[in-house]
Coordinates of C-alpha atoms in Angstrom, one line a residue:
X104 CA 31.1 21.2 -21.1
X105 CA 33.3 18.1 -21.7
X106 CA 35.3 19.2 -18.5
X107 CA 32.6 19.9 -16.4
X108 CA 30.9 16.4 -16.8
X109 CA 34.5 13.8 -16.2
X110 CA 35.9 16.4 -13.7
X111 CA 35.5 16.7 -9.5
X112 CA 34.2 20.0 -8.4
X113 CA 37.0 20.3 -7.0
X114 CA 39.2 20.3 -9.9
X115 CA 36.6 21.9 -12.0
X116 CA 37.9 25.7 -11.9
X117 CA 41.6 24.1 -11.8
X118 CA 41.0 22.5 -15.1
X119 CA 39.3 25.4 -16.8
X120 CA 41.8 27.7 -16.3
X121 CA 44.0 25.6 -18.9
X122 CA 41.7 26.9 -22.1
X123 CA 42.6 30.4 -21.5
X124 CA 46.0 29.7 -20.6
X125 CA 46.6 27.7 -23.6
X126 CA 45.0 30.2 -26.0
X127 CA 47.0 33.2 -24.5
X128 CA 50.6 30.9 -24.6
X129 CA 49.4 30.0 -28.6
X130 CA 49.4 33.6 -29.2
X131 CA 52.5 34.8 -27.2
X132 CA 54.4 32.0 -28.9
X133 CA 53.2 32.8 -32.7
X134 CA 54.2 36.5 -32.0
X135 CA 57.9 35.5 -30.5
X136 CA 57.9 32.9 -34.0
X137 CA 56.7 36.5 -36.2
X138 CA 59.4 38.4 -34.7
X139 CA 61.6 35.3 -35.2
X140 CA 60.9 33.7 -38.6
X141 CA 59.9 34.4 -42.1
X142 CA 55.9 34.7 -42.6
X143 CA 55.7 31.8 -44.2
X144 CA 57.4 29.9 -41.5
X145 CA 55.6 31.5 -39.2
X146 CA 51.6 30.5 -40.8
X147 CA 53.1 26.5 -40.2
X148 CA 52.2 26.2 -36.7
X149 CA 49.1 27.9 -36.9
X150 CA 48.1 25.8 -39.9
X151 CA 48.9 22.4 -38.1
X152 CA 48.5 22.8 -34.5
X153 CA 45.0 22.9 -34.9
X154 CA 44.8 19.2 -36.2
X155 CA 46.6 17.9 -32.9
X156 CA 43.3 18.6 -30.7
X157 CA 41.0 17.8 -33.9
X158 CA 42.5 14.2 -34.3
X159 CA 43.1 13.4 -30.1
X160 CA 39.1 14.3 -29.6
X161 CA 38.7 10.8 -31.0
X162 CA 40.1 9.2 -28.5
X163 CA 38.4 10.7 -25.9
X164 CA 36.0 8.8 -23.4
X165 CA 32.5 9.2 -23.7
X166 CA 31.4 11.3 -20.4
X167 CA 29.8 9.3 -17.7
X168 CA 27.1 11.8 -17.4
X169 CA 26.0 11.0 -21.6
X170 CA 26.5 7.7 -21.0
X171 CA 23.9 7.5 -17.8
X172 CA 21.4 9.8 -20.0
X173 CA 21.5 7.4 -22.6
X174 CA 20.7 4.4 -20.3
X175 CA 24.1 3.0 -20.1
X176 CA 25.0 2.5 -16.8
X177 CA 27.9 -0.2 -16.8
X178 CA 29.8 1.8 -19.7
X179 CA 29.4 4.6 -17.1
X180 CA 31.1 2.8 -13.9
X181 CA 34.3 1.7 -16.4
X182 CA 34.4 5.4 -17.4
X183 CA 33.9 6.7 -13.9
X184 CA 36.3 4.3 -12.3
X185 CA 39.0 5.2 -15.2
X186 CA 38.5 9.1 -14.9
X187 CA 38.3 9.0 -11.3
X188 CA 41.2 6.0 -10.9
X189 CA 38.7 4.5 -8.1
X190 CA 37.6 0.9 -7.7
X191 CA 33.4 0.4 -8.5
X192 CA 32.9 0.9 -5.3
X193 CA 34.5 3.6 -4.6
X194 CA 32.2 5.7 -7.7
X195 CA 28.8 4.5 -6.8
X196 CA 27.5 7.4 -4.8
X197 CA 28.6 9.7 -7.4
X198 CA 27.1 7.3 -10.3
X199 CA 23.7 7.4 -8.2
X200 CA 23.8 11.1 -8.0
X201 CA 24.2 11.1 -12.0
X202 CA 21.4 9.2 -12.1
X203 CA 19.0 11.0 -10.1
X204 CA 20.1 14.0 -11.8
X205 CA 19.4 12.6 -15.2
X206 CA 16.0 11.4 -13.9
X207 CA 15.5 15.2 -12.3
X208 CA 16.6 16.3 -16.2
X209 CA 14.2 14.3 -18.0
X210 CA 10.9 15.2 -15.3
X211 CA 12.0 18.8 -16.0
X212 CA 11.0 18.4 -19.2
X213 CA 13.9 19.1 -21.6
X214 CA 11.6 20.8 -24.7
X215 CA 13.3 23.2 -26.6
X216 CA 10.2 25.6 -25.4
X217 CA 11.7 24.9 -21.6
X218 CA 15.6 25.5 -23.2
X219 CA 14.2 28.8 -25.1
X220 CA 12.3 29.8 -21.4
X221 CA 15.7 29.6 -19.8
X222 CA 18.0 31.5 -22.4
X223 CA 15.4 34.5 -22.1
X224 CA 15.3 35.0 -18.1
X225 CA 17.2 38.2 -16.9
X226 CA 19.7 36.5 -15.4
X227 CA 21.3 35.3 -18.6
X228 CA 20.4 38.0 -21.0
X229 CA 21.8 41.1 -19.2
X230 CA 25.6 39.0 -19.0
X231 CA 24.8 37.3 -22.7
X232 CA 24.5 41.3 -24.2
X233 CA 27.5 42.4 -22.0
X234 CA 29.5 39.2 -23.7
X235 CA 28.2 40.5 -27.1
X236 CA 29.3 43.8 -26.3
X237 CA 32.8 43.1 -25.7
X238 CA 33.1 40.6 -28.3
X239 CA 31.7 43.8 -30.9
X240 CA 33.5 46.4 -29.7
X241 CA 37.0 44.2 -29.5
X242 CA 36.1 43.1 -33.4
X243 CA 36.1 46.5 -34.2
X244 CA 39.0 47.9 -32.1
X245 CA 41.8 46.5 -34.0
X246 CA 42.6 43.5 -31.2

């Protein structure tokens, strides 16, 4: 989500490529360090890794697409313009379309009743119980 809202479309499936990638090197590199070290060694990384990405998501920017729901525009141009490494000029069209998005969001009517009607249309159900299928069956298949 994060990536989606400070990222171009054109960088978008560029970007989201790195999650996958970084989860599959993680496990590659645990197995080399099991083959490698001593158990014990080897549980280190995996115990403090994780607290690299838990401790740097403090210092990430506030999206401009929050900020703009939550009515702060200028805090939205200096994040825009630092993301995008663009002059305030340069980010106003795209900081308009935010706008009229988040205006489009909030006629829309975000109730949870409209969220709920959403989740339960056929077009996210049939790949939701396919994604809970191959999440099952993988539990149970040893990998």
């Amino acid at each position: 989500m994060y990536l989606r809202e400070i990222s171009t479309p054109e960088l978008r499936g560029q970007l989201t490529i790195f999650m996958p990638l970084a989860a599959n090197t993680g496990n590659l590199l645990m197995y080399i360090f099991g083959y490698l070290l001593p158990w014990r060694l080897t549980t280190l990384p995996g115990a403090f890794l994780p607290l690299l990405p838990i401790i740097l998501v403090f210092f990430l920017p506030e999206t401009p697409v929050w900020l703009v729901s939550r009515g702060r525009k200028d805090e939205a141009e200096k994040t825009l313009c630092s993301l995008r490494g663009l002059s305030p000029e340069h980010v106003q069209q795209e900081l308009k379309l935010m706008e009229i998005l988040d205006e489009e969001s909030k006629d829309d009517g975000d109730s949870w009743k409209h969220q709920l009607g959403l989740l339960v249309q056929r077009s996210v159900l049939i790949p939701m119980a396919i994604l809970v299928f191959l999440f099952f069956t993988q539990s149970f298949s040893g990998s």
